[in-house]
Short mmCIF file of C-alpha atoms in Angstrom, two decimals:
data_model
loop_
_atom_site.label_atom_id
_atom_site.label_comp_id
_atom_site.label_asym_id
_atom_site.label_seq_id
_atom_site.Cartn_x
_atom_site.Cartn_y
_atom_site.Cartn_z
CA MET A 101 278.72 -87.32 144.73
CA ARG A 102 279.41 -84.48 147.54
CA LEU A 103 278.16 -80.88 146.71
CA ARG A 104 279.23 -78.67 148.82
CA PHE A 105 280.94 -74.68 148.77
CA LEU A 106 284.62 -74.19 148.79
CA GLN A 107 285.77 -73.49 152.79
CA ASP A 108 287.26 -70.80 153.87
CA ASP A 109 290.81 -72.48 154.03
CA GLU A 110 290.88 -74.08 151.03
CA LYS A 111 290.43 -69.66 149.92
CA THR A 112 294.07 -68.21 149.91
CA VAL A 113 292.71 -65.01 150.77
CA ALA A 114 289.34 -64.31 152.58
CA SER A 115 286.30 -63.54 150.54
CA THR A 116 282.26 -62.03 151.65
CA GLU A 117 281.45 -64.52 148.41
CA LYS A 118 280.74 -68.01 149.79
CA GLU A 119 278.41 -70.13 147.10
CA LEU A 120 280.81 -69.06 143.65
CA PRO A 121 281.47 -71.82 143.01
CA LEU A 122 280.14 -74.98 143.54
CA VAL A 123 281.90 -77.86 144.39
CA ILE A 124 280.59 -81.32 142.92
CA GLU A 125 283.60 -83.88 144.36
CA PRO A 126 282.88 -88.11 144.56
CA VAL A 127 282.20 -89.69 147.79
CA LYS A 128 284.71 -92.77 146.91
CA GLU A 129 285.20 -93.95 144.25
CA LYS A 130 287.04 -91.42 142.50
CA SER A 131 287.58 -92.53 138.89
CA PHE A 132 287.42 -90.53 135.49
CA ALA A 133 284.74 -93.80 134.34
CA VAL A 134 282.57 -92.13 137.07
CA LEU A 135 282.70 -88.72 136.91
CA LYS A 136 281.83 -89.46 132.53
CA ALA A 137 279.33 -91.21 134.17
CA LEU A 138 277.33 -88.48 135.93
CA LEU A 139 278.44 -86.05 133.87
CA LYS A 140 275.97 -88.56 130.83
CA GLU A 141 273.68 -89.12 133.18
CA SER A 142 272.56 -85.99 135.28
CA ALA A 143 274.56 -83.34 132.00
CA GLN A 144 270.94 -80.55 131.48
CA TRP A 145 270.72 -80.69 135.40
CA PHE A 146 274.94 -79.91 135.85
CA ASN A 147 273.62 -76.72 133.48
CA LYS A 148 270.73 -76.10 135.44
CA GLN A 149 273.30 -75.61 138.62
CA LEU A 150 276.43 -73.40 136.56
CA ASP A 151 273.47 -71.30 135.68
CA THR A 152 272.52 -70.93 139.55
CA TYR A 153 275.28 -70.40 140.65
CA GLY A 154 277.27 -68.90 137.26
CA ALA A 155 280.50 -72.18 138.09
CA ILE A 156 281.39 -75.71 139.04
CA LEU A 157 284.08 -77.12 140.23
CA PHE A 158 284.53 -79.90 139.73
CA ARG A 159 287.69 -81.33 142.37
CA GLY A 160 289.05 -84.63 143.09
CA PHE A 161 287.74 -87.30 140.34
CA GLU A 162 291.01 -88.25 138.45
CA VAL A 163 291.29 -85.68 135.46
CA GLU A 164 294.55 -86.59 133.53
CA GLY A 165 294.98 -84.59 131.05
CA ALA A 166 293.25 -82.44 127.67
CA GLU A 167 291.68 -85.36 125.78
CA GLN A 168 289.63 -86.50 129.26
CA PHE A 169 289.02 -82.77 129.53
CA GLN A 170 287.64 -81.41 126.44
CA LYS A 171 285.45 -85.18 126.18
CA ALA A 172 284.34 -83.90 130.36
CA LEU A 173 283.19 -80.91 128.81
CA GLU A 174 281.19 -82.50 125.41
CA LEU A 175 279.85 -84.69 127.41
CA LEU A 176 278.22 -81.99 128.91
CA ASN A 177 276.53 -81.00 125.87
CA ILE A 178 279.00 -77.79 125.37
CA GLU A 179 279.87 -77.48 121.75
CA LEU A 180 283.15 -76.30 121.69
CA GLU A 181 284.62 -73.44 119.71
CA SER A 182 288.15 -75.41 118.07
CA VAL A 183 288.69 -71.53 116.95
CA TYR A 184 289.91 -68.92 119.25
CA HIS A 185 289.61 -65.68 117.20
CA PHE A 186 290.29 -62.33 118.52
CA GLY A 187 292.57 -63.50 120.98
CA SER A 188 295.25 -60.79 122.78
CA ALA A 189 296.63 -63.61 124.40
CA HIS A 190 299.50 -66.11 122.86
CA ARG A 191 297.81 -69.23 123.13
CA VAL A 192 298.97 -73.00 122.14
CA ARG A 193 297.48 -74.91 121.07
CA ILE A 194 296.83 -79.02 122.89
CA THR A 195 293.87 -80.54 120.80
CA GLU A 196 291.41 -80.11 118.31
CA LYS A 197 289.24 -77.47 120.69
CA VAL A 198 291.97 -77.20 124.36
CA PHE A 199 294.62 -74.45 124.99
CA THR A 200 297.27 -73.50 126.57
CA SER A 201 294.87 -70.67 129.38
CA SER A 202 298.17 -68.16 129.02
CA GLU A 203 301.54 -67.64 128.11
CA ALA A 204 301.78 -64.42 130.10
CA PRO A 205 305.37 -64.14 132.02
CA PRO A 206 304.54 -65.20 135.28
CA ASP A 207 305.27 -62.10 137.36
CA VAL A 208 301.33 -60.83 135.51
CA ILE A 209 298.03 -60.99 136.92
CA ILE A 210 296.00 -60.87 134.13
CA ALA A 211 292.83 -57.99 134.70
CA PRO A 212 289.72 -59.85 135.62
CA HIS A 213 287.16 -59.55 132.22
CA ASN A 214 284.65 -61.92 130.83
CA GLU A 215 286.00 -63.87 127.88
CA LEU A 216 286.33 -62.04 124.84
CA ASN A 217 284.77 -59.34 125.81
CA MET A 218 285.34 -57.50 123.33
CA VAL A 219 283.96 -58.48 120.42
CA PRO A 220 280.38 -58.98 119.89
CA VAL A 221 280.38 -62.87 119.37
CA ARG A 222 282.11 -64.57 123.10
CA PRO A 223 281.70 -68.09 124.74
CA GLY A 224 278.82 -68.65 126.96
CA VAL A 225 281.16 -71.56 128.93
CA LEU A 226 284.43 -70.68 129.97
CA ALA A 227 286.30 -73.79 131.20
CA PHE A 228 289.78 -74.72 132.71
CA PHE A 229 291.52 -77.55 134.13
CA CYS A 230 294.30 -77.33 136.12
CA GLN A 231 297.32 -80.44 134.57
CA VAL A 232 299.59 -78.98 136.88
CA GLN A 233 299.49 -77.58 140.00
CA PRO A 234 301.21 -74.30 140.60
CA ASP A 235 303.98 -75.28 142.97
CA LEU A 236 302.63 -71.30 144.34
CA TYR A 237 300.14 -68.97 144.00
CA GLY A 238 298.58 -69.31 140.55
CA GLU A 239 295.57 -68.97 140.96
CA THR A 240 292.12 -67.65 139.10
CA PRO A 241 290.10 -65.41 140.45
CA ILE A 242 286.23 -65.64 139.63
CA ILE A 243 283.84 -62.60 140.88
CA ASN A 244 279.97 -62.36 140.07
CA THR A 245 279.24 -60.10 137.80
CA GLU A 246 276.21 -58.79 138.99
CA LYS A 247 277.08 -58.38 142.46
CA LEU A 248 280.30 -56.51 141.67
CA PHE A 249 278.95 -53.82 139.18
CA TYR A 250 275.67 -53.28 142.55
CA ASP A 251 278.91 -52.51 144.90
CA LEU A 252 279.56 -50.11 142.54
CA SER A 253 278.62 -45.89 143.20
CA PRO A 254 275.37 -44.85 141.63
CA SER A 255 278.28 -41.96 139.58
CA LEU A 256 280.05 -45.16 138.04
CA GLN A 257 276.95 -47.79 138.05
CA HIS A 258 275.09 -44.87 135.77
CA LYS A 259 278.47 -44.99 133.40
CA ILE A 260 278.54 -48.14 132.76
CA GLY A 261 275.34 -48.79 131.92
CA ASN A 262 274.60 -45.33 129.86
CA PHE A 263 277.97 -44.72 128.47
CA PRO A 264 278.34 -47.32 125.69
CA GLN A 265 282.12 -49.10 125.62
CA GLN A 266 284.39 -48.33 122.49
CA PHE A 267 286.52 -50.97 121.96
CA VAL A 268 289.56 -49.88 119.18
CA ARG A 269 291.48 -52.45 117.73
CA TYR A 270 294.49 -52.20 115.66
CA VAL A 271 296.45 -55.59 114.68
CA PRO A 272 300.01 -55.13 112.59
CA ASN A 273 300.48 -57.45 109.94
CA HIS A 274 302.81 -59.61 110.94
CA LEU A 275 300.76 -60.59 113.97
CA LEU A 276 297.17 -61.25 112.46
CA GLU A 277 298.23 -65.08 112.57
CA MET A 278 298.20 -64.84 116.40
CA VAL A 279 294.78 -62.79 116.47
CA PHE A 280 292.47 -64.66 113.75
CA GLU A 281 294.19 -68.24 113.08
CA ASP A 282 294.79 -69.21 109.33
CA LEU A 283 292.35 -66.42 108.77
CA SER A 284 292.85 -64.78 105.28
CA PRO A 285 292.54 -61.16 104.80
CA GLU A 286 289.41 -62.70 102.51
CA GLU A 287 288.27 -64.34 105.53
CA ILE A 288 288.96 -62.00 108.08
CA THR A 289 286.79 -58.82 106.40
CA LYS A 290 283.73 -61.24 106.38
CA LEU A 291 284.08 -62.23 110.10
CA LEU A 292 284.51 -57.97 111.30
CA GLN A 293 281.11 -57.67 108.95
CA GLU A 294 278.64 -60.48 110.32
CA GLN A 295 280.26 -59.44 113.83
CA GLY A 296 279.74 -55.74 113.07
CA PHE A 297 282.24 -54.28 113.31
CA ASP A 298 283.82 -50.49 111.48
CA PHE A 299 287.57 -52.15 110.35
CA ASN A 300 290.24 -50.30 107.48
CA TRP A 301 293.06 -51.96 106.36
CA GLU A 302 296.18 -50.29 106.02
CA GLU A 303 298.08 -50.31 102.56
CA ASP A 304 300.44 -52.95 104.55
CA GLY A 305 298.49 -55.37 104.84
CA SER A 306 297.62 -54.44 109.28
CA ILE A 307 294.18 -53.58 110.14
CA SER A 308 292.32 -50.98 112.48
CA PHE A 309 288.76 -52.31 113.94
CA GLU A 310 286.45 -51.12 116.74
CA CYS A 311 282.81 -51.32 117.90
CA SER A 312 281.07 -50.02 120.44
CA TYR A 313 278.18 -51.38 123.31
CA ILE A 314 277.00 -51.36 125.99
CA PRO A 315 278.15 -53.97 128.98
CA LEU A 316 274.83 -54.50 130.44
CA PHE A 317 272.70 -56.81 129.58
CA SER A 318 270.57 -59.71 130.59
CA HIS A 319 271.04 -63.49 131.37
CA PRO A 320 269.25 -65.14 128.81
CA ARG A 321 268.49 -68.23 130.91
CA THR A 322 267.96 -66.37 134.47
CA SER A 323 267.28 -63.45 133.08
CA ARG A 324 269.84 -61.80 136.36
CA LEU A 325 272.24 -59.12 135.55
CA CYS A 326 275.54 -59.54 133.90
CA PHE A 327 277.88 -56.97 134.29
CA GLY A 328 280.02 -57.81 130.31
CA LEU A 329 284.18 -56.75 132.50
CA SER A 330 287.26 -55.80 129.51
CA ILE A 331 290.71 -55.55 130.54
CA VAL A 332 289.82 -51.42 130.89
CA ASP A 333 292.60 -49.51 132.06
CA CYS A 334 296.31 -50.28 133.88
CA LEU A 335 295.04 -48.75 136.61
CA VAL A 336 292.25 -51.34 137.62
CA SER A 337 294.61 -54.13 137.77
CA ARG A 338 297.14 -51.61 139.29
CA GLU A 339 294.47 -52.36 143.02
CA TRP A 340 294.71 -56.16 142.25
CA TYR A 341 299.25 -55.75 142.86
CA ARG A 342 298.72 -53.30 145.82
CA ASN A 343 296.00 -56.53 147.58
CA ILE A 344 298.73 -59.07 146.65
CA GLY A 345 301.99 -56.69 147.46
CA GLN A 346 303.17 -59.22 149.96
CA ARG A 347 304.68 -61.37 146.92
CA TYR A 348 306.71 -58.93 144.91
CA SER A 349 310.16 -57.46 146.03
CA PHE A 350 309.46 -53.78 147.89
CA LYS A 351 310.84 -51.68 144.46
CA GLN A 352 308.22 -53.56 143.22
CA ARG A 353 305.55 -52.49 145.95
CA LEU A 354 307.07 -48.80 146.55
CA TYR A 355 306.20 -49.43 142.61
CA TYR A 356 302.37 -50.29 142.88
CA ASN A 357 301.91 -48.45 145.76
CA LEU A 358 303.80 -44.69 145.52
CA LEU A 359 304.32 -44.53 141.32
CA PRO A 360 302.06 -41.15 140.68
CA ALA A 361 298.90 -42.71 138.45
CA LYS A 362 299.77 -41.00 135.24
CA LEU A 363 303.45 -41.88 134.95
CA TYR A 364 302.46 -45.24 135.90
CA LYS A 365 300.32 -45.67 132.73
CA ASN A 366 303.17 -44.61 130.75
CA ILE A 367 304.59 -46.53 131.58
CA GLN A 368 302.43 -50.34 132.24
CA GLN A 369 302.74 -48.94 128.38
CA ARG A 370 305.97 -48.68 126.99
CA ALA A 371 306.24 -52.05 128.20
CA THR A 372 303.40 -53.41 127.15
CA THR A 373 304.40 -52.44 123.37
CA THR A 374 308.47 -53.48 124.29
CA ALA A 375 306.73 -57.01 125.48
CA THR A 376 305.34 -57.42 121.63
CA VAL A 377 307.67 -56.07 119.18
CA VAL A 378 311.67 -56.05 119.29
CA ASP A 379 312.20 -52.94 118.18
CA GLY A 380 309.87 -50.12 120.24
CA SER A 381 307.39 -49.41 117.68
CA GLN A 382 304.11 -48.94 118.09
CA LYS A 383 303.35 -49.87 114.47
CA ARG A 384 304.98 -52.93 115.00
CA THR A 385 302.35 -54.28 117.89
CA SER A 386 299.33 -54.62 118.37
CA THR A 387 296.44 -53.35 120.58
CA LEU A 388 293.61 -53.12 122.19
CA ASN A 389 291.41 -49.60 124.28
CA ALA A 390 289.11 -49.49 125.76
CA TYR A 391 287.29 -46.22 126.26
CA PHE A 392 283.56 -44.61 127.41
CA LEU A 393 281.59 -43.45 124.47
CA ASN A 394 279.81 -39.91 125.70
CA LYS A 395 276.39 -38.58 125.17
CA ASP A 396 277.87 -36.43 122.77
CA GLY A 397 279.52 -39.82 120.95
CA GLN A 398 283.67 -39.01 121.84
CA SER A 399 285.59 -41.50 123.73
CA THR A 400 286.70 -40.67 126.58
CA ASN A 401 288.63 -43.13 129.58
CA MET A 402 287.35 -44.20 132.65
CA THR A 403 289.34 -41.75 135.41
CA GLU A 404 292.08 -41.89 138.10
CA ALA A 405 288.93 -42.17 141.16
CA GLU A 406 286.65 -45.15 138.66
CA ALA A 407 289.76 -47.41 137.52
CA LYS A 408 290.91 -47.40 141.49
CA GLU A 409 286.86 -47.58 142.68
CA LEU A 410 286.47 -51.09 140.15
CA GLY A 411 289.68 -52.16 140.67
CA GLN A 412 288.68 -52.62 144.67
CA ALA A 413 285.14 -53.43 144.04
CA GLU A 414 286.57 -56.97 141.87
CA TRP A 415 289.23 -57.73 144.26
CA LYS A 416 285.47 -57.91 147.06
CA ASN A 417 283.68 -59.13 144.61
CA ALA A 418 286.99 -62.22 143.92
CA VAL A 419 286.95 -65.66 144.90
CA ILE A 420 290.33 -67.39 144.98
CA PHE A 421 291.59 -70.32 145.61
CA GLN A 422 294.56 -72.75 144.98
CA TRP A 423 294.50 -75.69 141.92
CA LYS A 424 294.11 -78.54 142.75
CA GLN A 425 295.60 -81.79 140.46
CA GLY A 426 292.64 -82.47 138.10
CA ASP A 427 290.19 -79.64 139.28
CA ILE A 428 287.97 -78.71 136.18
CA LEU A 429 286.43 -74.93 136.47
CA VAL A 430 283.27 -74.59 134.26
CA ILE A 431 282.28 -71.31 134.10
CA ASP A 432 278.78 -68.89 133.08
CA ASN A 433 280.79 -66.62 130.72
CA LEU A 434 278.47 -64.18 130.78
CA GLN A 435 277.94 -63.87 134.58
CA VAL A 436 281.40 -64.90 135.87
CA ALA A 437 284.06 -63.12 135.19
CA HIS A 438 288.05 -64.38 135.47
CA SER A 439 291.45 -63.54 136.74
CA ARG A 440 295.39 -65.08 136.42
CA LEU A 441 297.59 -63.97 139.73
CA ASN A 442 301.65 -64.14 139.77
CA THR A 443 302.60 -67.23 139.67
CA LYS A 444 305.62 -69.78 140.05
CA LEU A 445 306.29 -72.30 138.37
CA LYS A 446 305.62 -75.13 137.69
CA ARG A 447 301.50 -74.64 136.78
CA LYS A 448 299.60 -75.59 133.86
CA ILE A 449 296.03 -74.65 132.92
CA LEU A 450 294.65 -75.20 129.89
CA THR A 451 291.33 -73.08 128.50
CA ALA A 452 288.45 -74.72 126.29
CA PHE A 453 285.05 -72.73 125.31
CA GLY A 454 281.94 -73.05 124.21
CA ASN A 455 278.30 -71.73 123.49
CA MET A 456 278.99 -68.51 121.11
CA CYS A 457 276.75 -66.16 121.31
CA ASN A 458 275.48 -62.55 121.08
CA ILE A 459 275.94 -59.72 122.43
CA ARG A 460 273.69 -57.68 120.42
CA ASP A 461 270.91 -60.47 120.11
CA MET A 462 270.69 -60.26 124.94
CA LYS A 463 267.89 -58.27 125.62
CA PRO A 464 268.83 -54.95 127.95
CA ALA A 465 269.45 -55.13 131.90
CA LEU A 466 266.77 -54.61 134.14
CA LEU A 467 268.22 -51.73 136.22
CA THR A 468 267.61 -51.39 140.20
CA THR A 469 269.98 -48.87 140.82
CA PHE A 470 270.51 -45.01 139.60
CA SER A 471 267.30 -44.40 138.81
CA ASN A 472 267.16 -41.87 139.81
CA ILE A 473 270.58 -39.60 138.31
#
C-alpha cells in the first residue's frame, strides 16, 4: 500500500490544509481481498493513524457495495451501531448497520457538523462509502475542528468556550418513528433519561426535549482540543452558498448575497417547515434550535457577525475533494466535522458509524487563547 495526502488537482477548492485526510491506496493489487487482509493485519496501526490525522481515505480499492463497506469497518474493530436515534435527516437502511448518508434535496448544502453533536451520546467514528460517484459536485467537505476553533476571533472563542450550547428539539407524534425508529414512548422516555435530557410529552403524543453543554473538550486519546460543531444558524451555511455561487443561477446568487440577514433567516425557516409538512403548520414539523446560554442562563442566538465569521472560518479550513467510485472515508467524529455540498444526480454515498461515546465523560479542553478576556 502507499501512504500520501491529497494532491491539489484532487481538490475542487484550494485549501491550506495539507494533511487531511491521510490517503491509503494500493500499489498493484487492488482487490477487496487485499484491502481485507491489510485491515485485518494492521487494524491497530490504522486506528493510530486515525487519531493522528483525524480522517483516512481508502482510495483505489475495489469495494463494490454496502456489505463490503460494513466488513471493512468491522475489520477496523469499529463497534458499529444498528440504530440511528435523534437523527434530523431521513435515511434509508441498506444493511443492518449501513444507511444512505442523506436524502436531502440535491441543491441543498448540509452545513458542517459533527454527527449527532446535538445529543450527549454520539459516534466516535463516522464513515462514508462512495457506491455511485457523483456526475458533478456532491463533495463531502471535512474540517479539523481544532484548527477551525483557533482561527476564530478571541471574542467568539470566549463565547464558545464559556457559554454552554443549548439544543431544543420538538418532534410531533407523526415523526417520532423518523427520529427514534421503532422505540415505544416508554423506551423513548428511558433513552432521554439515560442521556440526561429535560423533556416533556404533550397530550397529542408529541415531545419536546433539550440539553446543554460546552462544545469544547479534550480528545480522549490525543488530548487535542475538539470543537463539537453544530448547525446553529442558517447564516453560517449562507457563507458556503456564497463561496460556491457559480454553481447556482443568477437569481439564487442574488438571494444568497444581497438579501438582508433577518429576511433571509425568516425565509429559510419557512422553507424548512414547508419541506417537512404538507400544511405548513409549525406544530406539525420537527424543529431543532441551538442557542448559547449567557452568564444569566438566558438563551441567546449567534449574532449576524458571529455567524458570518464562523461560516468563513469553516470554509477556509475545509478540505473539499471529489468522490471516486469505491472510496471509503473514515472520520474521527470527535475532532473532524463534515458537510455536504450541492450535487447533480446521480450520487449514492452510504454511511455507518460506531464507537459511541458520551460528551459528559470527556475532560475539559485545555485552551491556549482568550485567557486575558
